[in-house]
Amino acid sequence: MPAKLLVGNWKMNGTRAALPQLAEIAAGAGLVPGVTTVLCPPVTLLAAASALGLATGGQDCHAHPKGAHTGDVSPEMLADTGASYVILGHSERRSDHGETDAMVAAKAEAAWRAGLMAIICIGETEAQNRAGETLAVLARQLERSLPEGTTPANTILAYEPIWAIGTGRTPTEAEIAATHAAIRAHLARHLPNGATIRLLYGGSVNASNAARIFALPDVDGGLVGGASLRAADFLPILHALSGATP
Ligand code: PGA
């Protein structure tokens, strides 16, 4: 059974002044059994975070290894900092930078080429949720964002309802369980060993709801934004995941 996974996504937050927080997270994470903790700080802090002994990941990457792409970072460059994961297709990338499912799939293949584990994000908007379209939207994203060759060894899925990100609102536990079961069934139907691809929940996970969310079936861990910035907020979430029985 693969270890449960907690991924902290710092987004565009943190300068070197935040290194003590990273060090505290690294020290705390080392003490928690049964959970792999991955921190995804801004690219400027990746090497420092890796040097602290944390497993680290980028928040995006380009699909090409190098070239004339001003401002972009290739997966090979992420790997060179010590990173071993990369978040792809986060809804903020999809909305801020117009990333399509096809672009996400190309980036995932690029990530694998560089030896990185792809953490591919999917999720519905509030309007789609209200219209009862969630499962159809997710199925479409799964079909188009996951390249051929997706396996539990190279890819992790993160379900993040867009309306739950940074809002303090989450779906009910029953809704999370039902959606994760549907995603799991889809993966099992369409991919070899798809049923064992790790499936994270993301969107307003915090110290008070983590234990309930992580106890749900088909939730193998979490992708945490705001509450990953401070060790005092993040470490209790890590303990909640460590203690959760699936
Ligand atoms: P949040 O962000 O935990 O701040 O809601 C989650 C994410 O966007 O990955």
Tab-separated table of C-alpha atoms and ligand atoms in Angstrom:
chain	number	residue	atom	x	y	z
A	1	MET	CA	0.000	0.000	0.000
A	2	PRO	CA	1.667	3.295	-1.048
A	3	ALA	CA	2.193	5.924	1.611
A	4	LYS	CA	-0.451	8.559	2.085
A	5	LEU	CA	0.566	11.880	0.620
A	6	LEU	CA	0.301	15.446	1.822
A	7	VAL	CA	1.285	18.161	-0.641
A	8	GLY	CA	1.733	21.782	0.410
A	9	ASN	CA	1.268	24.297	-2.395
A	10	TRP	CA	2.714	27.654	-1.420
A	11	LYS	CA	1.626	29.256	-4.711
A	12	MET	CA	3.267	32.703	-5.195
A	13	ASN	CA	4.079	33.123	-1.519
A	14	GLY	CA	7.338	33.097	0.380
A	15	THR	CA	10.782	34.633	0.218
A	16	ARG	CA	13.923	33.518	2.016
A	17	ALA	CA	12.364	35.010	5.154
A	18	ALA	CA	10.076	31.945	5.110
A	19	LEU	CA	12.953	29.449	5.337
A	20	PRO	CA	12.477	28.951	9.091
A	21	GLN	CA	8.887	27.824	8.377
A	22	LEU	CA	10.182	25.352	5.795
A	23	ALA	CA	12.757	24.091	8.280
A	24	GLU	CA	10.069	23.607	10.919
A	25	ILE	CA	7.879	21.740	8.435
A	26	ALA	CA	10.849	19.569	7.413
A	27	ALA	CA	11.636	18.737	11.023
A	28	GLY	CA	8.000	17.981	11.856
A	29	ALA	CA	7.414	15.929	8.712
A	30	GLY	CA	10.384	13.736	9.523
A	31	LEU	CA	8.659	12.612	12.712
A	32	VAL	CA	5.323	11.582	11.196
A	33	PRO	CA	5.064	7.945	10.096
A	34	GLY	CA	3.106	6.649	7.121
A	35	VAL	CA	2.872	9.926	5.231
A	36	THR	CA	5.000	11.336	2.435
A	37	THR	CA	5.100	15.116	2.727
A	38	VAL	CA	5.851	17.166	-0.365
A	39	LEU	CA	6.351	20.929	-0.288
A	40	CYS	CA	5.876	22.993	-3.424
A	41	PRO	CA	7.285	26.428	-2.624
A	42	PRO	CA	7.939	29.062	-5.296
A	43	VAL	CA	10.724	27.975	-7.618
A	44	THR	CA	13.067	30.499	-5.968
A	45	LEU	CA	12.962	28.449	-2.741
A	46	LEU	CA	12.994	24.963	-4.237
A	47	ALA	CA	16.700	24.240	-3.853
A	48	ALA	CA	16.699	25.526	-0.268
A	49	ALA	CA	13.634	23.433	0.584
A	50	SER	CA	15.209	20.328	-0.947
A	51	ALA	CA	18.403	20.972	1.015
A	52	LEU	CA	16.349	20.823	4.226
A	53	GLY	CA	15.547	17.188	3.419
A	54	LEU	CA	11.984	17.851	2.296
A	55	ALA	CA	10.519	16.103	-0.713
A	56	THR	CA	9.745	18.983	-3.037
A	57	GLY	CA	7.859	19.778	-6.184
A	58	GLY	CA	7.337	22.564	-8.692
A	59	GLN	CA	3.964	24.234	-9.180
A	60	ASP	CA	4.108	24.038	-12.986
A	61	CYS	CA	6.613	23.280	-15.728
A	62	HIS	CA	7.131	23.829	-19.441
A	63	ALA	CA	6.691	20.901	-21.800
A	64	HIS	CA	10.161	21.349	-23.358
A	65	PRO	CA	13.487	20.635	-21.657
A	66	LYS	CA	15.097	23.952	-22.701
A	67	GLY	CA	14.939	26.703	-25.259
A	68	ALA	CA	13.668	30.184	-26.034
A	69	HIS	CA	10.799	30.353	-23.533
A	70	THR	CA	11.402	33.444	-21.430
A	71	GLY	CA	10.283	33.069	-17.847
A	72	ASP	CA	9.470	29.374	-18.067
A	73	VAL	CA	10.995	26.529	-16.079
A	74	SER	CA	11.494	23.062	-17.508
A	75	PRO	CA	10.921	19.852	-15.572
A	76	GLU	CA	14.631	19.074	-15.967
A	77	MET	CA	15.392	22.364	-14.166
A	78	LEU	CA	12.975	21.452	-11.370
A	79	ALA	CA	14.674	18.077	-11.013
A	80	ASP	CA	18.035	19.850	-10.915
A	81	THR	CA	16.938	21.733	-7.766
A	82	GLY	CA	16.233	18.415	-6.055
A	83	ALA	CA	12.489	18.375	-6.782
A	84	SER	CA	10.833	15.058	-7.504
A	85	TYR	CA	7.211	16.144	-8.082
A	86	VAL	CA	5.392	18.810	-10.076
A	87	ILE	CA	1.825	20.077	-9.760
A	88	LEU	CA	0.192	20.347	-13.187
A	89	GLY	CA	-3.105	21.770	-14.371
A	90	HIS	CA	-3.898	23.619	-11.156
A	91	SER	CA	-7.061	25.639	-11.725
A	92	GLU	CA	-5.078	28.867	-11.240
A	93	ARG	CA	-2.792	27.842	-14.112
A	94	ARG	CA	-5.811	26.867	-16.184
A	95	SER	CA	-7.554	30.213	-15.547
A	96	ASP	CA	-4.578	32.640	-15.277
A	97	HIS	CA	-2.611	31.156	-18.163
A	98	GLY	CA	-5.270	29.543	-20.313
A	99	GLU	CA	-3.876	26.049	-19.841
A	100	THR	CA	-5.905	23.437	-21.646
A	101	ASP	CA	-6.221	19.753	-20.873
A	102	ALA	CA	-3.973	19.030	-23.870
A	103	MET	CA	-1.267	21.326	-22.476
A	104	VAL	CA	-1.535	19.623	-19.105
A	105	ALA	CA	-1.105	16.225	-20.757
A	106	ALA	CA	1.982	17.441	-22.658
A	107	LYS	CA	3.464	18.786	-19.433
A	108	ALA	CA	2.815	15.499	-17.668
A	109	GLU	CA	4.758	13.604	-20.335
A	110	ALA	CA	7.551	16.168	-19.993
A	111	ALA	CA	7.558	15.717	-16.229
A	112	TRP	CA	7.909	11.948	-16.580
A	113	ARG	CA	10.776	12.445	-19.074
A	114	ALA	CA	12.612	14.378	-16.347
A	115	GLY	CA	11.851	11.710	-13.751
A	116	LEU	CA	9.267	13.796	-11.906
A	117	MET	CA	6.007	12.519	-10.476
A	118	ALA	CA	3.099	14.496	-11.975
A	119	ILE	CA	0.376	15.725	-9.619
A	120	ILE	CA	-2.470	16.455	-12.028
A	121	CYS	CA	-5.318	18.658	-10.798
A	122	ILE	CA	-8.914	18.472	-11.918
A	123	GLY	CA	-12.011	20.200	-10.596
A	124	GLU	CA	-15.298	21.830	-11.486
A	125	THR	CA	-16.441	25.442	-11.199
A	126	GLU	CA	-19.236	26.436	-8.868
A	127	ALA	CA	-21.617	26.919	-11.811
A	128	GLN	CA	-20.833	23.449	-13.130
A	129	ASN	CA	-21.332	22.034	-9.650
A	130	ARG	CA	-24.713	23.758	-9.285
A	131	ALA	CA	-25.769	22.512	-12.683
A	132	GLY	CA	-25.025	18.927	-11.675
A	133	GLU	CA	-22.222	18.676	-14.222
A	134	THR	CA	-19.389	17.801	-11.835
A	135	LEU	CA	-18.873	14.190	-12.848
A	136	ALA	CA	-19.145	14.934	-16.557
A	137	VAL	CA	-16.593	17.759	-16.247
A	138	LEU	CA	-14.196	15.576	-14.271
A	139	ALA	CA	-14.532	12.687	-16.716
A	140	ARG	CA	-13.693	15.017	-19.585
A	141	GLN	CA	-10.669	16.421	-17.739
A	142	LEU	CA	-9.474	12.915	-16.884
A	143	GLU	CA	-9.801	11.741	-20.466
A	144	ARG	CA	-7.908	14.726	-21.869
A	145	SER	CA	-5.368	15.677	-19.176
A	146	LEU	CA	-3.927	12.214	-18.531
A	147	PRO	CA	-1.547	11.087	-21.256
A	148	GLU	CA	-1.286	7.525	-22.437
A	149	GLY	CA	1.140	5.788	-20.120
A	150	THR	CA	-0.337	7.235	-16.925
A	151	THR	CA	0.359	4.813	-14.068
A	152	PRO	CA	0.346	4.892	-10.266
A	153	ALA	CA	4.159	5.086	-10.475
A	154	ASN	CA	4.269	8.346	-12.441
A	155	THR	CA	1.050	10.208	-11.614
A	156	ILE	CA	-1.038	11.386	-8.680
A	157	LEU	CA	-4.496	12.898	-9.118
A	158	ALA	CA	-5.782	15.841	-7.108
A	159	TYR	CA	-9.494	16.643	-7.059
A	160	GLU	CA	-9.919	20.326	-6.268
A	161	PRO	CA	-13.379	21.837	-6.655
A	162	ILE	CA	-12.491	25.330	-7.901
A	163	TRP	CA	-15.100	26.959	-5.677
A	164	ALA	CA	-13.471	25.382	-2.607
A	165	ILE	CA	-9.973	26.732	-3.278
A	166	GLY	CA	-9.049	29.497	-0.856
A	167	THR	CA	-12.667	30.102	0.088
A	168	GLY	CA	-13.025	28.253	3.383
A	169	ARG	CA	-15.860	26.257	1.799
A	170	THR	CA	-15.662	22.546	1.089
A	171	PRO	CA	-18.074	20.000	-0.326
A	172	THR	CA	-19.778	17.845	2.303
A	173	GLU	CA	-17.996	14.690	3.320
A	174	ALA	CA	-20.602	12.642	1.458
A	175	GLU	CA	-19.978	14.689	-1.679
A	176	ILE	CA	-16.196	14.282	-1.445
A	177	ALA	CA	-16.578	10.526	-0.913
A	178	ALA	CA	-18.988	10.162	-3.841
A	179	THR	CA	-16.833	12.234	-6.194
A	180	HIS	CA	-13.648	10.397	-5.233
A	181	ALA	CA	-15.396	7.054	-5.744
A	182	ALA	CA	-16.473	8.189	-9.213
A	183	ILE	CA	-12.945	9.335	-10.096
A	184	ARG	CA	-11.521	6.053	-8.793
A	185	ALA	CA	-14.005	4.067	-10.882
A	186	HIS	CA	-13.148	6.114	-13.966
A	187	LEU	CA	-9.398	5.539	-13.450
A	188	ALA	CA	-9.950	1.819	-12.859
A	189	ARG	CA	-11.983	1.529	-16.062
A	190	HIS	CA	-9.636	3.441	-18.320
A	191	LEU	CA	-6.076	2.815	-17.126
A	192	PRO	CA	-4.043	-0.264	-16.286
A	193	ASN	CA	-3.719	-0.301	-12.472
A	194	GLY	CA	-5.762	2.915	-12.505
A	195	ALA	CA	-7.538	1.953	-9.302
A	196	THR	CA	-4.317	2.385	-7.326
A	197	ILE	CA	-3.467	5.878	-8.577
A	198	ARG	CA	-3.315	8.041	-5.490
A	199	LEU	CA	-6.177	10.479	-5.239
A	200	LEU	CA	-5.794	13.674	-3.193
A	201	TYR	CA	-8.508	16.072	-2.091
A	202	GLY	CA	-7.718	19.803	-2.216
A	203	GLY	CA	-9.655	22.969	-1.457
A	204	SER	CA	-9.795	24.651	1.973
A	205	VAL	CA	-8.296	21.743	3.891
A	206	ASN	CA	-7.357	22.962	7.362
A	207	ALA	CA	-6.554	21.617	10.807
A	208	SER	CA	-10.218	21.415	11.799
A	209	ASN	CA	-11.614	19.540	8.785
A	210	ALA	CA	-8.562	17.438	7.838
A	211	ALA	CA	-9.269	14.411	10.038
A	212	ARG	CA	-12.838	14.063	8.725
A	213	ILE	CA	-11.815	14.474	5.088
A	214	PHE	CA	-8.839	12.118	5.330
A	215	ALA	CA	-10.948	9.399	6.951
A	216	LEU	CA	-13.128	9.187	3.828
A	217	PRO	CA	-12.742	6.207	1.491
A	218	ASP	CA	-10.781	6.891	-1.703
A	219	VAL	CA	-9.030	9.916	-0.173
A	220	ASP	CA	-5.308	9.084	-0.149
A	221	GLY	CA	-4.131	12.465	1.055
A	222	GLY	CA	-4.441	16.169	0.483
A	223	LEU	CA	-3.269	19.139	-1.540
A	224	VAL	CA	-3.155	22.116	0.803
A	225	GLY	CA	-2.687	25.759	-0.155
A	226	GLY	CA	-3.177	28.475	2.458
A	227	ALA	CA	-2.802	26.178	5.450
A	228	SER	CA	0.588	24.925	4.249
A	229	LEU	CA	2.339	28.272	4.642
A	230	ARG	CA	2.933	28.015	8.373
A	231	ALA	CA	4.223	24.967	10.209
A	232	ALA	CA	1.712	25.624	13.003
A	233	ASP	CA	-1.157	25.170	10.537
A	234	PHE	CA	0.377	22.485	8.336
A	235	LEU	CA	1.766	20.038	10.884
A	236	PRO	CA	-1.624	19.342	12.527
A	237	ILE	CA	-2.965	18.469	9.054
A	238	LEU	CA	-0.058	16.089	8.617
A	239	HIS	CA	-0.857	14.450	11.951
A	240	ALA	CA	-4.523	14.169	10.940
A	241	LEU	CA	-3.515	12.311	7.776
A	242	SER	CA	-1.089	10.077	9.633
A	243	GLY	CA	-3.815	9.085	12.098
A	244	ALA	CA	-6.564	8.612	9.523
A	245	THR	CA	-7.656	5.054	8.861
A	246	PRO	CA	-8.926	4.584	5.327
B	1	PGA	P1	-6.397	26.129	-0.416
B	1	PGA	O1	-5.717	25.840	-1.840
B	1	PGA	O2	-5.969	25.001	0.505
B	1	PGA	O3	-5.832	27.471	0.004
B	1	PGA	O4	-7.862	26.146	-0.624
B	1	PGA	C1	-5.619	24.534	-2.335
B	1	PGA	C2	-4.960	24.569	-3.685
B	1	PGA	O5	-5.229	25.467	-4.470
B	1	PGA	O6	-4.149	23.665	-4.000
